[in-house]
XYZ file of C-alpha atoms in Angstrom:
399
model
C -0.127 0.116 0.155
C 2.868 2.274 0.821
C 4.562 1.580 -2.705
C 1.346 2.308 -3.824
C 0.951 5.382 -2.613
C 4.223 7.099 -3.157
C 3.865 5.991 -7.136
C 0.347 7.493 -7.086
C -0.090 11.587 -7.046
C -1.065 13.885 -4.343
C -4.858 14.225 -5.296
C -4.860 10.191 -5.894
C -3.485 9.383 -2.632
C -6.170 10.151 -0.440
C -8.460 8.644 -2.737
C -6.449 5.209 -2.882
C -5.675 5.130 0.701
C -9.342 5.199 0.976
C -10.173 2.532 -1.206
C -8.036 0.094 0.809
C -9.098 1.172 4.642
C -12.872 1.244 4.255
C -12.875 -2.302 2.944
C -10.129 -3.349 5.740
C -11.861 -1.972 8.300
C -15.717 -3.450 7.146
C -13.877 -6.904 6.727
C -12.317 -6.765 10.038
C -14.976 -5.366 11.763
C -17.507 -8.720 10.286
C -14.721 -10.917 11.290
C -15.598 -9.882 15.111
C -19.234 -9.306 14.364
C -19.200 -13.370 13.468
C -16.495 -15.046 15.023
C -13.975 -16.192 11.797
C -11.732 -14.881 9.250
C -12.516 -15.799 6.077
C -12.605 -19.551 5.215
C -11.554 -19.846 8.868
C -13.098 -22.284 10.835
C -13.336 -21.258 14.467
C -15.690 -22.652 17.389
C -16.938 -18.975 18.080
C -18.433 -18.483 14.139
C -22.002 -17.150 14.711
C -22.548 -16.662 11.037
C -21.727 -17.599 7.592
C -20.434 -14.594 4.418
C -23.057 -15.215 1.985
C -21.512 -12.768 -1.277
C -22.180 -9.004 -0.857
C -23.986 -6.359 -2.508
C -22.704 -2.716 -3.707
C -22.800 0.160 -2.173
C -21.329 3.840 -3.203
C -20.033 6.086 -0.585
C -19.813 9.698 -1.748
C -16.885 11.275 -0.418
C -14.685 14.359 -0.823
C -12.349 12.009 -1.996
C -14.754 11.356 -5.251
C -16.856 7.974 -5.084
C -15.781 5.048 -3.446
C -17.402 1.852 -4.382
C -17.454 -0.486 -1.664
C -19.039 -3.975 -1.082
C -21.160 -4.793 1.744
C -21.136 -8.832 3.148
C -23.588 -10.213 3.279
C -24.618 -13.433 5.711
C -26.209 -16.877 5.292
C -28.485 -15.858 8.104
C -29.053 -12.510 10.460
C -27.775 -9.170 8.873
C -24.569 -6.954 8.748
C -24.168 -3.312 8.490
C -20.881 -1.746 9.156
C -20.846 0.825 11.977
C -18.521 2.604 9.356
C -21.308 3.633 7.724
C -25.145 5.245 7.792
C -28.019 3.294 7.122
C -29.865 5.372 4.143
C -26.904 7.696 3.856
C -24.657 7.422 1.142
C -22.371 10.443 1.712
C -19.757 11.046 4.360
C -19.737 13.458 7.549
C -18.037 16.358 5.701
C -20.292 16.559 2.465
C -23.382 15.617 5.061
C -22.311 18.865 6.737
C -21.965 20.615 3.838
C -25.491 19.484 2.175
C -27.005 20.661 5.780
C -25.208 24.267 5.868
C -26.239 24.819 2.008
C -30.089 23.879 2.841
C -30.195 26.093 5.759
C -28.838 28.849 3.860
C -31.307 28.620 1.258
C -29.046 26.306 -1.587
C -31.694 24.726 -3.911
C -31.382 21.396 -4.219
C -30.061 21.469 -7.674
C -27.715 24.005 -6.714
C -26.479 21.822 -3.694
C -26.198 18.169 -6.129
C -24.138 20.869 -8.678
C -22.094 21.673 -5.194
C -21.711 18.088 -3.937
C -20.442 17.117 -7.231
C -17.819 20.020 -7.647
C -16.521 18.203 -3.807
C -16.311 15.159 -5.753
C -18.901 12.776 -5.705
C -19.357 12.432 -9.008
C -23.185 10.480 -8.274
C -24.089 13.482 -7.015
C -27.328 13.965 -4.442
C -31.124 13.768 -5.081
C -34.135 15.846 -3.546
C -35.274 12.706 -1.660
C -31.294 12.527 -0.041
C -31.262 15.845 0.858
C -34.410 16.100 2.892
C -33.364 12.764 4.940
C -30.061 14.539 5.434
C -32.216 17.506 6.660
C -34.152 15.634 8.893
C -31.659 15.003 11.481
C -32.727 18.903 12.481
C -35.687 17.553 13.454
C -33.863 16.869 16.966
C -32.588 20.298 17.647
C -35.732 22.108 16.612
C -37.794 20.172 18.601
C -35.330 20.746 21.905
C -35.224 24.304 21.051
C -39.133 24.443 21.130
C -39.455 22.783 24.310
C -36.662 24.392 26.463
C -38.023 25.888 29.509
C -38.735 29.750 29.806
C -39.005 29.923 33.478
C -35.569 31.254 34.133
C -36.472 34.489 33.464
C -39.857 37.120 32.901
C -40.763 38.689 29.710
C -43.015 41.825 30.120
C -42.980 42.089 26.169
C -44.202 39.317 23.408
C -44.078 40.283 20.490
C -46.524 37.821 18.078
C -46.835 37.564 13.815
C -46.825 35.420 11.385
C -45.294 34.652 7.985
C -47.072 32.614 4.879
C -45.570 29.736 3.045
C -46.873 26.635 0.737
C -46.953 23.199 1.839
C -48.580 19.900 0.700
C -51.720 18.996 3.245
C -53.903 15.939 2.234
C -52.204 16.222 -1.621
C -53.514 19.874 -1.788
C -51.132 22.510 -2.050
C -52.161 25.177 0.883
C -51.058 28.261 2.480
C -49.643 27.330 5.584
C -48.679 30.171 8.575
C -45.409 30.117 10.433
C -46.415 32.286 13.381
C -43.894 33.425 15.842
C -43.096 34.414 19.224
C -40.584 36.388 20.371
C -39.948 38.403 24.041
C -37.888 40.832 25.617
C -36.504 40.036 28.893
C -36.264 41.792 31.910
C -32.604 42.632 31.002
C -33.608 43.936 27.990
C -32.099 41.353 25.233
C -34.244 39.323 22.715
C -35.143 35.812 22.484
C -37.057 33.507 19.604
C -39.875 31.859 22.939
C -42.215 29.693 20.332
C -43.265 28.735 16.655
C -45.706 26.784 15.000
C -46.879 25.698 11.980
C -50.736 26.108 10.707
C -53.692 28.075 10.152
C -53.354 31.962 11.929
C -57.310 33.025 11.332
C -58.140 29.902 13.200
C -58.485 31.176 17.143
C -58.234 27.397 18.568
C -55.116 27.140 17.216
C -53.237 30.367 18.362
C -54.956 29.476 22.128
C -52.937 26.320 21.471
C -49.690 28.432 20.769
C -49.869 30.493 23.641
C -50.722 27.668 26.064
C -47.428 25.860 24.930
C -45.830 28.848 26.108
C -47.108 29.324 29.003
C -46.852 25.339 29.787
C -42.880 26.131 29.040
C -42.748 28.529 32.242
C -43.581 31.901 30.344
C -44.220 34.395 32.604
C -44.478 38.507 34.167
C -45.692 39.329 30.332
C -47.384 42.760 30.775
C -48.109 43.571 26.850
C -48.240 41.499 23.928
C -47.828 42.970 20.007
C -49.110 41.322 17.744
C -51.608 42.409 14.313
C -55.254 41.632 14.349
C -55.320 38.324 13.195
C -58.961 36.650 13.496
C -59.117 35.047 17.166
C -55.343 36.005 18.653
C -57.095 39.099 20.831
C -59.280 36.505 22.197
C -56.515 33.724 22.668
C -54.639 36.188 24.368
C -57.386 37.305 26.721
C -57.597 33.687 27.908
C -54.203 32.587 28.241
C -51.771 35.505 28.894
C -54.023 36.704 31.962
C -53.278 40.207 33.258
C -51.352 41.213 29.865
C -52.518 44.006 27.231
C -52.754 44.000 23.664
C -50.915 46.296 21.341
C -52.402 46.493 17.573
C -49.499 46.909 15.478
C -49.841 50.480 14.146
C -48.201 49.578 10.613
C -50.796 46.955 10.007
C -53.489 49.350 10.925
C -52.319 52.089 9.040
C -52.452 49.393 5.881
C -55.604 48.523 7.072
C -56.981 52.238 6.995
C -55.103 53.025 3.857
C -56.914 49.954 2.369
C -60.346 52.045 3.539
C -59.350 55.738 1.861
C -59.611 56.642 -1.649
C -55.660 56.662 -3.498
C -55.375 60.525 -3.914
C -55.654 61.301 -0.072
C -53.783 58.295 1.267
C -50.627 60.409 2.036
C -52.727 63.070 3.951
C -54.639 60.166 5.692
C -51.139 58.470 6.794
C -49.651 62.031 7.905
C -52.521 62.625 10.217
C -52.416 59.805 11.706
C -48.952 59.608 12.388
C -49.238 62.628 14.778
C -50.825 60.486 17.005
C -47.899 58.712 17.524
C -45.760 61.746 17.609
C -47.274 63.161 21.892
C -44.809 63.270 24.006
C -47.156 61.744 26.730
C -49.719 59.753 26.749
C -52.260 62.121 28.069
C -50.965 63.986 24.384
C -51.824 60.893 22.548
C -55.317 59.921 23.622
C -56.327 63.656 22.937
C -54.521 63.723 19.592
C -56.436 60.455 18.572
C -59.818 62.263 19.037
C -58.866 65.279 17.475
C -57.746 63.078 14.061
C -60.664 61.266 14.224
C -62.620 64.267 14.477
C -60.968 65.893 11.587
C -60.703 62.883 9.395
C -64.407 61.675 10.073
C -65.298 65.195 8.078
C -64.412 63.489 4.840
C -63.803 59.500 5.845
C -66.432 58.425 8.461
C -64.983 54.698 8.134
C -61.304 55.839 9.266
C -62.999 58.044 12.323
C -64.852 54.616 13.030
C -61.926 52.575 12.906
C -59.855 54.784 14.775
C -62.453 55.156 17.398
C -63.122 51.322 17.661
C -59.231 50.506 17.975
C -58.639 53.336 20.508
C -57.529 51.279 23.722
C -55.354 48.365 21.539
C -53.956 51.022 19.122
C -52.666 53.029 22.228
C -51.467 50.429 25.018
C -48.531 51.181 24.554
C -48.539 54.201 25.657
C -49.037 52.863 29.338
C -45.694 51.709 29.568
C -42.422 54.001 29.773
C -41.951 56.506 26.540
C -38.434 55.031 26.099
C -40.115 52.088 25.038
C -42.663 53.027 22.996
C -40.657 53.446 19.751
C -39.876 49.625 19.987
C -43.130 47.786 21.036
C -46.299 49.945 19.316
C -45.451 47.225 16.078
C -44.422 44.073 15.162
C -41.620 45.588 13.315
C -39.198 43.927 15.743
C -40.299 40.357 13.634
C -40.012 42.039 9.888
C -36.285 40.989 9.666
C -37.022 37.833 10.887
C -39.879 37.411 8.357
C -37.661 38.797 5.610
C -34.967 35.596 6.151
C -37.886 32.964 6.646
C -38.848 34.069 3.027
C -35.535 34.470 1.706
C -35.039 30.784 2.664
C -38.502 28.796 2.074
C -38.930 30.913 -1.149
C -36.276 28.676 -2.600
C -38.380 25.541 -1.719
C -41.245 26.475 -2.998
C -43.428 24.092 -2.028
C -42.974 22.462 1.208
C -43.669 18.012 1.466
C -45.557 18.478 4.476
C -45.990 21.152 6.912
C -43.031 19.409 9.525
C -40.386 20.176 6.238
C -41.690 24.013 6.565
C -40.824 23.919 10.645
C -37.993 22.212 10.431
C -36.363 24.780 7.827
C -38.077 27.892 9.618
C -37.460 26.629 13.239
C -33.679 26.254 12.353
C -33.363 29.716 10.552
C -35.019 31.205 14.193
C -32.624 29.146 16.242
C -30.094 30.720 14.215
C -31.769 34.165 14.665
C -31.766 33.635 18.670
C -27.887 32.727 18.985
C -27.058 35.558 17.296
C -29.353 37.480 19.691
C -27.400 36.329 23.044
C -24.075 36.297 21.724
C -24.616 39.999 20.862
C -23.724 42.997 23.130
C -26.372 45.376 22.481
C -29.676 44.982 23.760
C -32.795 45.817 22.433
C -33.827 47.949 25.492
C -31.938 49.323 27.760
C -31.633 47.196 31.203
C -31.987 50.488 32.564
C -35.362 51.581 30.968
C -36.716 47.903 31.739
C -36.287 48.540 35.586
C -38.995 51.376 34.918
C -41.528 48.590 34.623
C -41.633 47.795 37.779
C -41.880 51.891 39.565
C -44.885 53.627 39.369
C -45.346 55.875 36.591
C -43.992 59.571 37.228
C -47.101 62.240 36.673
C -45.889 63.375 33.339
C -42.807 61.713 31.015
C -41.870 64.062 28.412
C -40.584 62.547 25.307
C -39.786 64.417 21.777
C -42.062 67.793 21.452
C -44.360 67.669 17.885
C -46.950 69.603 16.428
C -50.352 68.704 17.117
C -53.095 69.340 14.764
C -56.468 70.977 14.768
């Protein structure tokens, strides 16, 4: 073997060595299992060899054509290999990383071939490899949340396509993130299902509570059907902040296009006030002013007043960070960027796997970052009685 390696080109030496070592290790393991080498007669023999079957193993040194021994009775599979996997651990890691970064199956196949695996890799094999992520995703979803309180919880959903009962349907990836008492953000949980179903939201929030979610004072979300009722039923004592960005979109859908900029500018002045008293007063002024031309807009403002202005009951320093679900937009975009490559997922579990991996990655980045979402000092204000009047930045009040 040494002489052969000396004579071989440098690029061929690893392949030549692997071609010799793999069969030798497989044969040695089989001998230990059945208690006899080829053509050897021993009292300890437990089975007899019965030919072999071919097996292609893709490695970074190229494809290796191996022979897996068969037995007359029973079965044998080398521990060096893994059943239903024909690529080694190095390529396994490459395939999984490429999948998580939104590389298409065709491009993964090209990548595997470029690394020396001449036979490439099929779409189904990519899926089998990435199924190993399920354990990691499940462990993250089931972790305890009881170590600290999360005063602020954000809920949102993004939509992807998956096959359910042989039909392609839109499935929501719902995400819960929270701001802990020390000001850091965490991904609290996620699920795949119908976001317009109140029972789905209730079940999702109950899983968070069962894992120890506590100390929640404000929940920020869009007005998904059934969500507000689910928050009231599960997160007792928490206020609900309706996302101002989503609300603005709903309002502008009712206003004439030619007046949309004026309506939006007027509503924005509500959120530019220095304290809670002026915020509520300004909503009254703007609702009355817009109601002269757009009675539907006035009705929407007055109906949503309590939910839209829930943020005003919290420290002024937090307002810009808690009056919308904008903090989740970057997460949603990253999930969409990676899931759009797949197109249609074979089932909701596959969608959950990829979305979960993306969220774990974001969560880990938040944990190692020195930058907090809200300062620890400002978070301490939540436990103190509010002063008579807090001052933020001056703003003009429309008349």
